[in-house]
PDB file of C-alpha atoms in Angstrom:
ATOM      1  CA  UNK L  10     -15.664 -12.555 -29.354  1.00 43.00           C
ATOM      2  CA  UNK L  11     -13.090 -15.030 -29.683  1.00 53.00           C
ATOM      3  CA  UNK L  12     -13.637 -18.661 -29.840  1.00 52.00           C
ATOM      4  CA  UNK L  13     -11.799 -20.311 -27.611  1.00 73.00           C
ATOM      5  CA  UNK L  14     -13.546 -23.745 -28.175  1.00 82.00           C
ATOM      6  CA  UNK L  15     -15.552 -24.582 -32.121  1.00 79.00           C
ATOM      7  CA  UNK L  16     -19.013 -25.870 -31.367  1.00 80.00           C
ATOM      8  CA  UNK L  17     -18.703 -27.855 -34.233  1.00 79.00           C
ATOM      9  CA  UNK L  18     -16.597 -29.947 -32.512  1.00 79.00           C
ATOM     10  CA  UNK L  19     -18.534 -30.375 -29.536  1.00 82.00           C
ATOM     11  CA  UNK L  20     -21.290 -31.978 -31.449  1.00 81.00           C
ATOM     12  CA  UNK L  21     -19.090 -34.272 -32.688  1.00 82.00           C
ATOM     13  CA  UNK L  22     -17.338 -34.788 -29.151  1.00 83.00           C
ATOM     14  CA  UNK L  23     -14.521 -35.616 -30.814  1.00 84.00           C
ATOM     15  CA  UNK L  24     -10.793 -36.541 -29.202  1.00 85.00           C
ATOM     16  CA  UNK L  25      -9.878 -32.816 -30.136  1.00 87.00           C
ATOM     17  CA  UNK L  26     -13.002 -31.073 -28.125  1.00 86.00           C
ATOM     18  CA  UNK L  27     -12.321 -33.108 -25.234  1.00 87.00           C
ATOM     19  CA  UNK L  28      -8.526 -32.014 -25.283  1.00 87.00           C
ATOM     20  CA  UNK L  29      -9.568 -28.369 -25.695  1.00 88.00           C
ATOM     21  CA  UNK L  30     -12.306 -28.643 -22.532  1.00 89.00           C
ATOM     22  CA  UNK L  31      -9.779 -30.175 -20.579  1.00 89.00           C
ATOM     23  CA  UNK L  32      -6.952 -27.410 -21.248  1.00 90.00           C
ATOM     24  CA  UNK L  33      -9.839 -24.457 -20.925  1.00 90.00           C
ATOM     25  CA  UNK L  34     -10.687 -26.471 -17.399  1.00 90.00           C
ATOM     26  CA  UNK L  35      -7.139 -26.087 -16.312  1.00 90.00           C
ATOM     27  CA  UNK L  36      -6.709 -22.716 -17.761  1.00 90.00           C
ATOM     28  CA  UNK L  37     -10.313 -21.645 -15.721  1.00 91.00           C
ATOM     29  CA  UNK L  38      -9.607 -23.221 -12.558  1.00 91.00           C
ATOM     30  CA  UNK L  39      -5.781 -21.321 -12.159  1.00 93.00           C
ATOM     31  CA  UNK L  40      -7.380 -18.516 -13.653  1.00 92.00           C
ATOM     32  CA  UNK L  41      -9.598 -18.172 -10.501  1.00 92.00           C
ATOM     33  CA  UNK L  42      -6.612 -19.041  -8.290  1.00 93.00           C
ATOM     34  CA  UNK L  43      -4.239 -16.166  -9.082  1.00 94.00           C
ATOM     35  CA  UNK L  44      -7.677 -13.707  -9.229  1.00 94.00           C
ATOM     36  CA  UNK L  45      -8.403 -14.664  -5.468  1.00 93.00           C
ATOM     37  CA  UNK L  46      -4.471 -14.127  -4.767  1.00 94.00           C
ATOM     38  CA  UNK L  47      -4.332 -10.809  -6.391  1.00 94.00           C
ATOM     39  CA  UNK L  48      -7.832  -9.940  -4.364  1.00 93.00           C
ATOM     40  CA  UNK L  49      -6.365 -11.046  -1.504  1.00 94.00           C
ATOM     41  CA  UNK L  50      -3.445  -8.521  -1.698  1.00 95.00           C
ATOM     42  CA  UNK L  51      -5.315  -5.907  -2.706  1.00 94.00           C
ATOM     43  CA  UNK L  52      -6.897  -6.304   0.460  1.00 94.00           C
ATOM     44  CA  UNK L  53      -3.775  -6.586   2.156  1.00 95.00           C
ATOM     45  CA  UNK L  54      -2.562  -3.603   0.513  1.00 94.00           C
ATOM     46  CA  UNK L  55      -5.281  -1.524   1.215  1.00 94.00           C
ATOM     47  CA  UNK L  56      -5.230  -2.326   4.943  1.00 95.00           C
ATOM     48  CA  UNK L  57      -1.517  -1.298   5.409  1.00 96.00           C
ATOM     49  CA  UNK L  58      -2.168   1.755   3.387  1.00 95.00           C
ATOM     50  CA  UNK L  59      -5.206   2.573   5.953  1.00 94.00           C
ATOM     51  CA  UNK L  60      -2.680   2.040   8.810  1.00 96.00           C
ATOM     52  CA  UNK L  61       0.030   3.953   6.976  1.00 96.00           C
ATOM     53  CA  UNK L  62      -2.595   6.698   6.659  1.00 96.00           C
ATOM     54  CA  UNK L  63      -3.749   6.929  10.524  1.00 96.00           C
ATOM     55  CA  UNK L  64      -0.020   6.760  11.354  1.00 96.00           C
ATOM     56  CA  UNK L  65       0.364   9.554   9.184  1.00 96.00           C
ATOM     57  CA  UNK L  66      -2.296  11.560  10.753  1.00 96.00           C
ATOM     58  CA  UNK L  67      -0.547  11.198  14.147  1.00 97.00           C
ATOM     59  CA  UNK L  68       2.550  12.433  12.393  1.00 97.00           C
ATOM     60  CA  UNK L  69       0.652  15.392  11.138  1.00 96.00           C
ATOM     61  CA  UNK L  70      -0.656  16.040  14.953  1.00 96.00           C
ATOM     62  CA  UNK L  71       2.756  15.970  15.853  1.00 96.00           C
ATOM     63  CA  UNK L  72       4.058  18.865  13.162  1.00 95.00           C
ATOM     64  CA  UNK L  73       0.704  21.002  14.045  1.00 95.00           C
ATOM     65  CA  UNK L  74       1.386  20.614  18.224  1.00 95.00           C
ATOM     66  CA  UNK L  75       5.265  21.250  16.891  1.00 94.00           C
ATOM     67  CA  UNK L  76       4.283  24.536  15.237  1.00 93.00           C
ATOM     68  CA  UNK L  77       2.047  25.905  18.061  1.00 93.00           C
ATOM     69  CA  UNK L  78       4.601  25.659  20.625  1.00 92.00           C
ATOM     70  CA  UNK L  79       7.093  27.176  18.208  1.00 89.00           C
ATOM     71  CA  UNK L  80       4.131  30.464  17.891  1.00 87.00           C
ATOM     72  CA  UNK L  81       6.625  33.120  19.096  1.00 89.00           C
ATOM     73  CA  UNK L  82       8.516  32.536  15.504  1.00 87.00           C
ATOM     74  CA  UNK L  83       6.930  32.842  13.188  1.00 87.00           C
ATOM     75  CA  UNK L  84       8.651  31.614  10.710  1.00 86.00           C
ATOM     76  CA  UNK L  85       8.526  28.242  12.286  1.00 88.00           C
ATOM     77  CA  UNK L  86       4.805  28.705  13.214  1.00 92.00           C
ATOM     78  CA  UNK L  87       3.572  29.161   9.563  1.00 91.00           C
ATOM     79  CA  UNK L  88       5.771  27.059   7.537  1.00 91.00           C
ATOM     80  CA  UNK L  89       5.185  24.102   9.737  1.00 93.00           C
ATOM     81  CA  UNK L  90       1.318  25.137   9.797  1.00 94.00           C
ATOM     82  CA  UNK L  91       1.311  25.069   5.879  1.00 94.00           C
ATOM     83  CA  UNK L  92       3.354  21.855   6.207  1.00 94.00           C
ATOM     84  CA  UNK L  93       0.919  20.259   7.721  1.00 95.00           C
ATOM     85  CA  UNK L  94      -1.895  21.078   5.705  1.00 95.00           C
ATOM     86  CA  UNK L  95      -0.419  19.922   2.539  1.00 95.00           C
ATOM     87  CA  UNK L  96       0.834  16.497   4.583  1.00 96.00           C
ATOM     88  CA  UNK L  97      -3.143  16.425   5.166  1.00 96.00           C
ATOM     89  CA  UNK L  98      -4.087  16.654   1.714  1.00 96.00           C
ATOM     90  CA  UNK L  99      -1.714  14.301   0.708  1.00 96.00           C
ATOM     91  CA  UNK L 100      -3.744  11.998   3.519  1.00 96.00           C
ATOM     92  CA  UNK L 101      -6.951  12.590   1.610  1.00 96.00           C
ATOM     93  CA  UNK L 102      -5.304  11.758  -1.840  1.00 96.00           C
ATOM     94  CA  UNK L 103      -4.116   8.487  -0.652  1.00 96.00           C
ATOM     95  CA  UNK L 104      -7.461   7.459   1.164  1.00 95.00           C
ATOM     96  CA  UNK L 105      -9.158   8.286  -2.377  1.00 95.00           C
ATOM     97  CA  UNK L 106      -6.531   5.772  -3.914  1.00 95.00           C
ATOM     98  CA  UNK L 107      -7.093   3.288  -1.417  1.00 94.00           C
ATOM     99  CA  UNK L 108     -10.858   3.386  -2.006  1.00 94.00           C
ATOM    100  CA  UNK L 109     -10.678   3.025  -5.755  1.00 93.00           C
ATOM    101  CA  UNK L 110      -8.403   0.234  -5.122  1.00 93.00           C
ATOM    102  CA  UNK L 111     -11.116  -1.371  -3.310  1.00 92.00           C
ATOM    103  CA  UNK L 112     -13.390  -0.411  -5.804  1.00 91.00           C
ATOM    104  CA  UNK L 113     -11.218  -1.172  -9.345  1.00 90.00           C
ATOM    105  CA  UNK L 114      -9.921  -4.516  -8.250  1.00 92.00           C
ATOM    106  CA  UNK L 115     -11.026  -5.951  -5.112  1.00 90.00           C
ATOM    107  CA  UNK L 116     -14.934  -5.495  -5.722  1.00 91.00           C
ATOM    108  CA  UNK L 117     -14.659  -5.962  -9.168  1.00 91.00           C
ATOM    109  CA  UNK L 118     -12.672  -8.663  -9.301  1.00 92.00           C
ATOM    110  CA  UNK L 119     -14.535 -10.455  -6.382  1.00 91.00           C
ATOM    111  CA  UNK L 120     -17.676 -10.064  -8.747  1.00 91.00           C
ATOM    112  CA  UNK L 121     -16.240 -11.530 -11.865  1.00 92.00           C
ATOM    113  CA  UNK L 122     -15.010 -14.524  -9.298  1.00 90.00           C
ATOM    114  CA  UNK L 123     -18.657 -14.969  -7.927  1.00 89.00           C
ATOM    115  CA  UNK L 124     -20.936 -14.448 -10.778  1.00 89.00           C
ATOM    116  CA  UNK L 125     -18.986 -15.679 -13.951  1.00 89.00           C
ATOM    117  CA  UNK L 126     -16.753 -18.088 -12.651  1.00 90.00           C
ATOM    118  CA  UNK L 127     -19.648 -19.532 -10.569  1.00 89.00           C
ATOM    119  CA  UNK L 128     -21.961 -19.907 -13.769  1.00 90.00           C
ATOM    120  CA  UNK L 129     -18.979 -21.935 -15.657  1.00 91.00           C
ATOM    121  CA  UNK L 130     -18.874 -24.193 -12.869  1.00 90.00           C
ATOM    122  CA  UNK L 131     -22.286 -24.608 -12.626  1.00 91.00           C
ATOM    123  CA  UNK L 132     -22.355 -25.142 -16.286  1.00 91.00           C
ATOM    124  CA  UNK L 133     -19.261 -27.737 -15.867  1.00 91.00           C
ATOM    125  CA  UNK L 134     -21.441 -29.905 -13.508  1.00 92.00           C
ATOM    126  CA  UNK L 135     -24.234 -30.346 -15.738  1.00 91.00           C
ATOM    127  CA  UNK L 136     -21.780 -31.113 -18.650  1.00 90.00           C
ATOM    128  CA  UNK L 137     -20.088 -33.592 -16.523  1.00 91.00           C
ATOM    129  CA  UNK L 138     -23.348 -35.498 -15.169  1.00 92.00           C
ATOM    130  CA  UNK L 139     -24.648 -35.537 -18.981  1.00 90.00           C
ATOM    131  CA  UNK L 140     -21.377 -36.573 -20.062  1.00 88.00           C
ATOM    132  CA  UNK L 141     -21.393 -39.766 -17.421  1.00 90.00           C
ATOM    133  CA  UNK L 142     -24.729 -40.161 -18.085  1.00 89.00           C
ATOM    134  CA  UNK L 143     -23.993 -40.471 -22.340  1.00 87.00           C
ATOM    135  CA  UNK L 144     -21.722 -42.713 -21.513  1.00 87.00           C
ATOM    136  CA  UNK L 145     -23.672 -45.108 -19.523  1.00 88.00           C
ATOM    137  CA  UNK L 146     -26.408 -45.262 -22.557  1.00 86.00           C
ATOM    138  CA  UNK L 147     -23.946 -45.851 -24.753  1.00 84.00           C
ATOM    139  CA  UNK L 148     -22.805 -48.687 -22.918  1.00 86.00           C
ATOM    140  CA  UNK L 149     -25.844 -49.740 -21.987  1.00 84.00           C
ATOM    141  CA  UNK L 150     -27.112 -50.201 -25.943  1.00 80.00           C
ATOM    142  CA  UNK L 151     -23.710 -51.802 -26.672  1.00 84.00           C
ATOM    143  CA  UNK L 152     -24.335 -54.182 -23.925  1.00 84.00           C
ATOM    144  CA  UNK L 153     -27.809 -55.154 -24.816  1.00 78.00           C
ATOM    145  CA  UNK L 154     -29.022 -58.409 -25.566  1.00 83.00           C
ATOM    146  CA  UNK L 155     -29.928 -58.647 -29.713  1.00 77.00           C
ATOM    147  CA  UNK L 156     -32.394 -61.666 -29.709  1.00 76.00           C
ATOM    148  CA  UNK L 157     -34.154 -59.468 -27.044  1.00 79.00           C
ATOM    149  CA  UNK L 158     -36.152 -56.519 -28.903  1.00 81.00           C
ATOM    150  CA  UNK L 159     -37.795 -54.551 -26.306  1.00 81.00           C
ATOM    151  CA  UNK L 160     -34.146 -54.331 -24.063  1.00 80.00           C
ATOM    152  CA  UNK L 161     -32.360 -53.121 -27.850  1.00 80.00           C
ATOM    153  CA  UNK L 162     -35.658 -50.421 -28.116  1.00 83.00           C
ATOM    154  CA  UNK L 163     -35.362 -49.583 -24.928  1.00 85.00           C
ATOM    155  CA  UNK L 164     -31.449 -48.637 -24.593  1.00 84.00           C
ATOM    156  CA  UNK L 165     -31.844 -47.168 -28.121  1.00 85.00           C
ATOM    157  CA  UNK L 166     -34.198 -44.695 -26.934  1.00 86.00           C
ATOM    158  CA  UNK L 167     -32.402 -43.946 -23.765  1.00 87.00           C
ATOM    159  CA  UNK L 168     -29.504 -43.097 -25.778  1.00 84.00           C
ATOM    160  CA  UNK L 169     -31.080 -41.160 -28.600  1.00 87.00           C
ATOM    161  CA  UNK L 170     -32.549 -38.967 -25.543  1.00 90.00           C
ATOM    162  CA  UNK L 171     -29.024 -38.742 -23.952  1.00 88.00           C
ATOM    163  CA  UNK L 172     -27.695 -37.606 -27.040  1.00 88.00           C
ATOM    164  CA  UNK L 173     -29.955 -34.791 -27.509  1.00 90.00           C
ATOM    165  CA  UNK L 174     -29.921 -33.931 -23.915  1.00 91.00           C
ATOM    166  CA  UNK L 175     -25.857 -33.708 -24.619  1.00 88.00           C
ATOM    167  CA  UNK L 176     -26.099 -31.989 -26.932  1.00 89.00           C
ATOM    168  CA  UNK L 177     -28.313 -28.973 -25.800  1.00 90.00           C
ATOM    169  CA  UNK L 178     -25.862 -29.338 -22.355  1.00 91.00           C
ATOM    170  CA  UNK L 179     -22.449 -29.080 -23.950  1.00 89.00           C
ATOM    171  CA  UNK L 180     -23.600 -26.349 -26.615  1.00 90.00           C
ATOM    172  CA  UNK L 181     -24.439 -24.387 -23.432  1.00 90.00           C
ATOM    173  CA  UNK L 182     -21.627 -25.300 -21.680  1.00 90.00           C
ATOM    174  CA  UNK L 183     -19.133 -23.804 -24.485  1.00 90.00           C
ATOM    175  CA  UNK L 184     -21.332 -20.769 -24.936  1.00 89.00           C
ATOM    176  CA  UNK L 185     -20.279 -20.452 -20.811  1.00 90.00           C
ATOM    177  CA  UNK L 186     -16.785 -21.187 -21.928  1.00 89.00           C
ATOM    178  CA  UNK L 187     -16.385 -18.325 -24.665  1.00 89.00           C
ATOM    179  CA  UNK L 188     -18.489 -16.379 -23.129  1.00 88.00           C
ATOM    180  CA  UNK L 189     -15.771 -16.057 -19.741  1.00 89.00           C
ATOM    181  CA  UNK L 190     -12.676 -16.434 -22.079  1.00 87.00           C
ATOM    182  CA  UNK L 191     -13.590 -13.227 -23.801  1.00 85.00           C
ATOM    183  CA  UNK L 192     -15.050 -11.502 -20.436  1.00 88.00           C
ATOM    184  CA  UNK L 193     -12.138 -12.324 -18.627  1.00 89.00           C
ATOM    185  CA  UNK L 194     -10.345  -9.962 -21.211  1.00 88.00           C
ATOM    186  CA  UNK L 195     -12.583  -6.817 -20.510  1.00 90.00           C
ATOM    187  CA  UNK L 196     -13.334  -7.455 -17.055  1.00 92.00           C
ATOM    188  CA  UNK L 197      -9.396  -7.707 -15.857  1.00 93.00           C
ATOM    189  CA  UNK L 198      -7.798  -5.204 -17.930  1.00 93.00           C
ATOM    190  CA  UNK L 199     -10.659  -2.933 -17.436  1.00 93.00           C
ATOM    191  CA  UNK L 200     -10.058  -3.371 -13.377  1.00 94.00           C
ATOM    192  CA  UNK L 201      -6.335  -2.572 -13.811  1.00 94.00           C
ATOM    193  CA  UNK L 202      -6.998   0.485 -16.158  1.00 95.00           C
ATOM    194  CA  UNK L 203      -9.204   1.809 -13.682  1.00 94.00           C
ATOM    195  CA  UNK L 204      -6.433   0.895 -11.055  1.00 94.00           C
ATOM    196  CA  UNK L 205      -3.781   2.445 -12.692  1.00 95.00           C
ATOM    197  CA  UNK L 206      -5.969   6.014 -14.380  1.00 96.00           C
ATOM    198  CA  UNK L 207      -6.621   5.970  -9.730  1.00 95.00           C
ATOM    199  CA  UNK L 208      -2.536   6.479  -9.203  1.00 95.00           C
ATOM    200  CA  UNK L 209      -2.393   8.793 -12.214  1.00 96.00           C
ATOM    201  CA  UNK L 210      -4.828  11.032 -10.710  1.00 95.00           C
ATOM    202  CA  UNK L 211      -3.275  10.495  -7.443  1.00 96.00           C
ATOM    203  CA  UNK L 212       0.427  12.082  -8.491  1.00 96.00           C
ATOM    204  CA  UNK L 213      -0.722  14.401 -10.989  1.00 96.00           C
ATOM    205  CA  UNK L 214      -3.057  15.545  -7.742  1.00 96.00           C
ATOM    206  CA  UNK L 215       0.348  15.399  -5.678  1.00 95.00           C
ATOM    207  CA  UNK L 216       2.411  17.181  -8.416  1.00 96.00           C
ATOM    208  CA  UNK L 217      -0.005  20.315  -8.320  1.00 96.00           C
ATOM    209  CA  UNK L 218       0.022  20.405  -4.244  1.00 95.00           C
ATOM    210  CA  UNK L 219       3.500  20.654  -4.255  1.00 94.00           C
ATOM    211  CA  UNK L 220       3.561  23.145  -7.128  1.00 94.00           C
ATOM    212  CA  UNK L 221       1.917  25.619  -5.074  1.00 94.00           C
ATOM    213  CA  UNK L 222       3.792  24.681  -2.316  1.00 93.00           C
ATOM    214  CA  UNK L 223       7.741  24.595  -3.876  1.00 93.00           C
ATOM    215  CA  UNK L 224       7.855  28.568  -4.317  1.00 92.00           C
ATOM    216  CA  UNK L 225       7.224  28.634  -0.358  1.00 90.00           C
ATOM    217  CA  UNK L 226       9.603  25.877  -0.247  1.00 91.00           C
ATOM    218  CA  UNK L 227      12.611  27.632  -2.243  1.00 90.00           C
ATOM    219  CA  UNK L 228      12.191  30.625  -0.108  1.00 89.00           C
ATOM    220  CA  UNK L 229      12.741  28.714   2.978  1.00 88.00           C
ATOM    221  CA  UNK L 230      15.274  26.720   1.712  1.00 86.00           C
ATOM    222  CA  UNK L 231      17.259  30.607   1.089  1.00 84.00           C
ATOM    223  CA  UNK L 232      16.425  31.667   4.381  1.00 84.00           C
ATOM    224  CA  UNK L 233      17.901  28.467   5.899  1.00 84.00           C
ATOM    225  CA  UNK L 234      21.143  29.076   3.872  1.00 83.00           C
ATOM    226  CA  UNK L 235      21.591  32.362   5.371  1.00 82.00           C
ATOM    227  CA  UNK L 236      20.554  31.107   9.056  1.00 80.00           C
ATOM    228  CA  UNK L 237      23.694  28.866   8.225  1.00 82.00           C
ATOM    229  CA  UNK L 238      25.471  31.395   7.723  1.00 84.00           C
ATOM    230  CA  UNK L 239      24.491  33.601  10.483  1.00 81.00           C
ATOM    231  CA  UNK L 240      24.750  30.982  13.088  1.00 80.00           C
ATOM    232  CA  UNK L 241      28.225  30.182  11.641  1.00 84.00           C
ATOM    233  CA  UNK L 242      29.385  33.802  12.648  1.00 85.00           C
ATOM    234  CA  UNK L 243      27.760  33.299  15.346  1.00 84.00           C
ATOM    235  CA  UNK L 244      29.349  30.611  16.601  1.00 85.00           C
ATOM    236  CA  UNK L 245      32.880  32.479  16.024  1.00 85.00           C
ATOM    237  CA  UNK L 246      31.662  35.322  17.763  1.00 82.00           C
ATOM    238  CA  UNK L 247      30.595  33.501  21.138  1.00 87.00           C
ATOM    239  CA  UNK L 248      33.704  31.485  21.039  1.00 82.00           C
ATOM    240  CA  UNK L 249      35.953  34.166  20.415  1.00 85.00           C
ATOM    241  CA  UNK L 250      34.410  35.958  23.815  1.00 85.00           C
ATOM    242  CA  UNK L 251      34.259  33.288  25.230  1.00 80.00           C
ATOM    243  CA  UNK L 252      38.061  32.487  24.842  1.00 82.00           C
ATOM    244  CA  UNK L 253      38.351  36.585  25.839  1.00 83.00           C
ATOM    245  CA  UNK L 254      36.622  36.140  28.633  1.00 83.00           C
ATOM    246  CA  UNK L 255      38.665  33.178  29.897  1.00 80.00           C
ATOM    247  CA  UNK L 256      42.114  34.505  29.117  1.00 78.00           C
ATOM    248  CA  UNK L 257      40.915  37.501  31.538  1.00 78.00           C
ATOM    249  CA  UNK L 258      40.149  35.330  34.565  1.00 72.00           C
ATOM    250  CA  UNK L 259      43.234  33.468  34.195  1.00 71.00           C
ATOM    251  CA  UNK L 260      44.995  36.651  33.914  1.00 70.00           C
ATOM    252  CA  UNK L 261      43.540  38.322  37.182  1.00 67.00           C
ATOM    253  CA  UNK L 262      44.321  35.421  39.042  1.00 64.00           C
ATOM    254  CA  UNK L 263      47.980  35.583  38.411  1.00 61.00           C
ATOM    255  CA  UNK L 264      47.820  38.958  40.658  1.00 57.00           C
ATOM    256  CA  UNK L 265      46.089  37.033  43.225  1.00 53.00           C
ATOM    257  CA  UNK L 266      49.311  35.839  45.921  1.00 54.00           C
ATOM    258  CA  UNK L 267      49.691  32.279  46.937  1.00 52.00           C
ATOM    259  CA  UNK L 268      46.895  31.009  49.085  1.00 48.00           C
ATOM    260  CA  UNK L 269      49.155  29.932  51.901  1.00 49.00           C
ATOM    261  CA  UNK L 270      50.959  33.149  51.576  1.00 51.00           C
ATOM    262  CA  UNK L 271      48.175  35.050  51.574  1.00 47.00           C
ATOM    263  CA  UNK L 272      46.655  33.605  54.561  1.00 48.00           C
ATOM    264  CA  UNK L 273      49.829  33.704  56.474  1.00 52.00           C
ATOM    265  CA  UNK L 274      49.897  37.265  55.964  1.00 46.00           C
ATOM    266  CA  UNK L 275      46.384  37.995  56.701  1.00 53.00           C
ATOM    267  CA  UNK L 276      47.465  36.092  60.559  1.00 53.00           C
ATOM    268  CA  UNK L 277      50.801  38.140  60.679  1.00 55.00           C
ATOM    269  CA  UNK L 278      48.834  41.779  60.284  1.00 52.00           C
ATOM    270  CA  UNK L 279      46.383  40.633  62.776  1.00 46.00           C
ATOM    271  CA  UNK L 280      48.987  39.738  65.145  1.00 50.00           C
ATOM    272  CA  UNK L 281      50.484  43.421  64.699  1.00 52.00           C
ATOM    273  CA  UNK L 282      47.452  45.101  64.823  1.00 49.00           C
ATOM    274  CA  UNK L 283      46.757  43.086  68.473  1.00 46.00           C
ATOM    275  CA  UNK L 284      50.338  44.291  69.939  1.00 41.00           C
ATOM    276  CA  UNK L 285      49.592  48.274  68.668  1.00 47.00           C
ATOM    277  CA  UNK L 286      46.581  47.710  70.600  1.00 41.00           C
ATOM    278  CA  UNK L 287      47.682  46.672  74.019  1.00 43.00           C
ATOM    279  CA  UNK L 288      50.858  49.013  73.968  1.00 40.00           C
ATOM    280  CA  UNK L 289      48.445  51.894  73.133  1.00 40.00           C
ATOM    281  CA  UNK L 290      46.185  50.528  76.381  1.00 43.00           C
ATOM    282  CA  UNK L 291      49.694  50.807  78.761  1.00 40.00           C
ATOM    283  CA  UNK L 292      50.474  53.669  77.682  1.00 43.00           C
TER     284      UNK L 292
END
């Protein structure tokens, strides 16, 4: 355990001790600021990652609805199907990180806050009052009257009593002291090694789901080259009827006549056809 403040010298309340208390004070009272900042983005942290995760599972909806209207290919069907899945597991491996988050640093942390923190204050409140109340005797006895026995007795005693109430309070209270500075040690490293051995298990987990999956992956990725390739010639074959096609119409409507032409024509021969008639009918 290290020492953080000598116990020697708090007996002695010397100039030095009361330096060190007051730095350890300090120290102690940022100490718990940043820990209720950090637990405070954990928290933070872990509700986006919930909401990251539901959004997710919408998304994942979306590729398995996706994939069932797509069932008369089946290429489509079952590589979005196993898709999916592994999207899902992926799900599952970040609500597992989220929870030891929770576990590893906000509930963990919060505890340290509560219970150790809360016992050096405590502990700082009865040093303080003892401390107030030393220094009252003390200047109490320096203060009383020396022709007067019973008043010198009397603030004697209430200072000898002081003292050795002081001294069993400020013995405690830097036991409490090096008691947290060493704790603080174990119990925050010990929450972020837990934190951190959580995302290692998370992408080593992650690395061996998409081990299985990159073989499937690779062989769609070949397929997709070729379906490049195939829809490439196709492409150049429907243009190339297409621009057949066209160059036909165009043609056969050059053979067409004039549309004026045409429909004079069509009025001339019915004109003819009427006179044959009625010459026919004389005759």
């Amino acid at each position: 355990m290290k020492i953080t403040v000598d116990f020697e010298e708090c007996l002695k309340d010397s100039p030095r001790f009361r330096a060190t208390i007051e730095e350890v004070e300090g120290d102690v009272c940022e100490l718990e600021s940043k820990l209720d900042k950090l637990v405070k983005l954990c928290i933070g942290m872990i509700d986006a990652g919930k909401a990251y995760n539901s959004a997710n599972k919408q998304f994942v909806s979306g590729i398995r609805e996706l994939a069932q209207q797509s069932a008369k290919d089946e290429v489509i069907e079952s590589s979005l199907t196993k898709f999916a899945e592994s999207l899902q597991e992926m799900i599952n491996y970040h609500t597992i990180l989220f929870d030891q988050a929770q576990r590893s640093i906000k509930t963990q942390l919060q505890t340290f806050v509560k219970d150790d923190l809360r016992k050096f204050k405590e502990a700082k409140k009865h040093f303080d009052k003892v401390s107030e109340e030393k220094e009252a005797a003390l200047i109490k006895n320096a203060q009383a009257p020396r022709n007067k026995q019973h008043e010198v007795e009397e603030a004697t005693n209430i200072l000898t009593a002081t003292r050795k109430c002081f001294r069993h309070i400020v013995l405690d209270y830097v036991l409490q002291i090096n008691v947290l500075q060493s704790k603080r040690r174990s119990e925050i490293l010990k929450s972020m090694l837990s934190f951190m051995y959580a995302h290692l298990t998370f992408f080593h987990q992650g690395y061996d789901l998409f081990s299985e999956l990159q073989p499937l992956m690779k062989q769609l990725g070949g397929q997709l080259d070729q379906l490049v390739v195939d829809a490439a010639k196709e492409k150049r074959d429907m243009e190339q009827k297409h621009s057949t096609i066209q160059q036909k119409e165009v043609a056969e409507l050059d053979f067409l006549p004039d549309h004026r032409s045409f429909c004079a024509w069509r009025s001339t021969s019915v004109r003819s056809r009427c006179v044959d008639f009625h010459l026919v009918s004389v005759l």
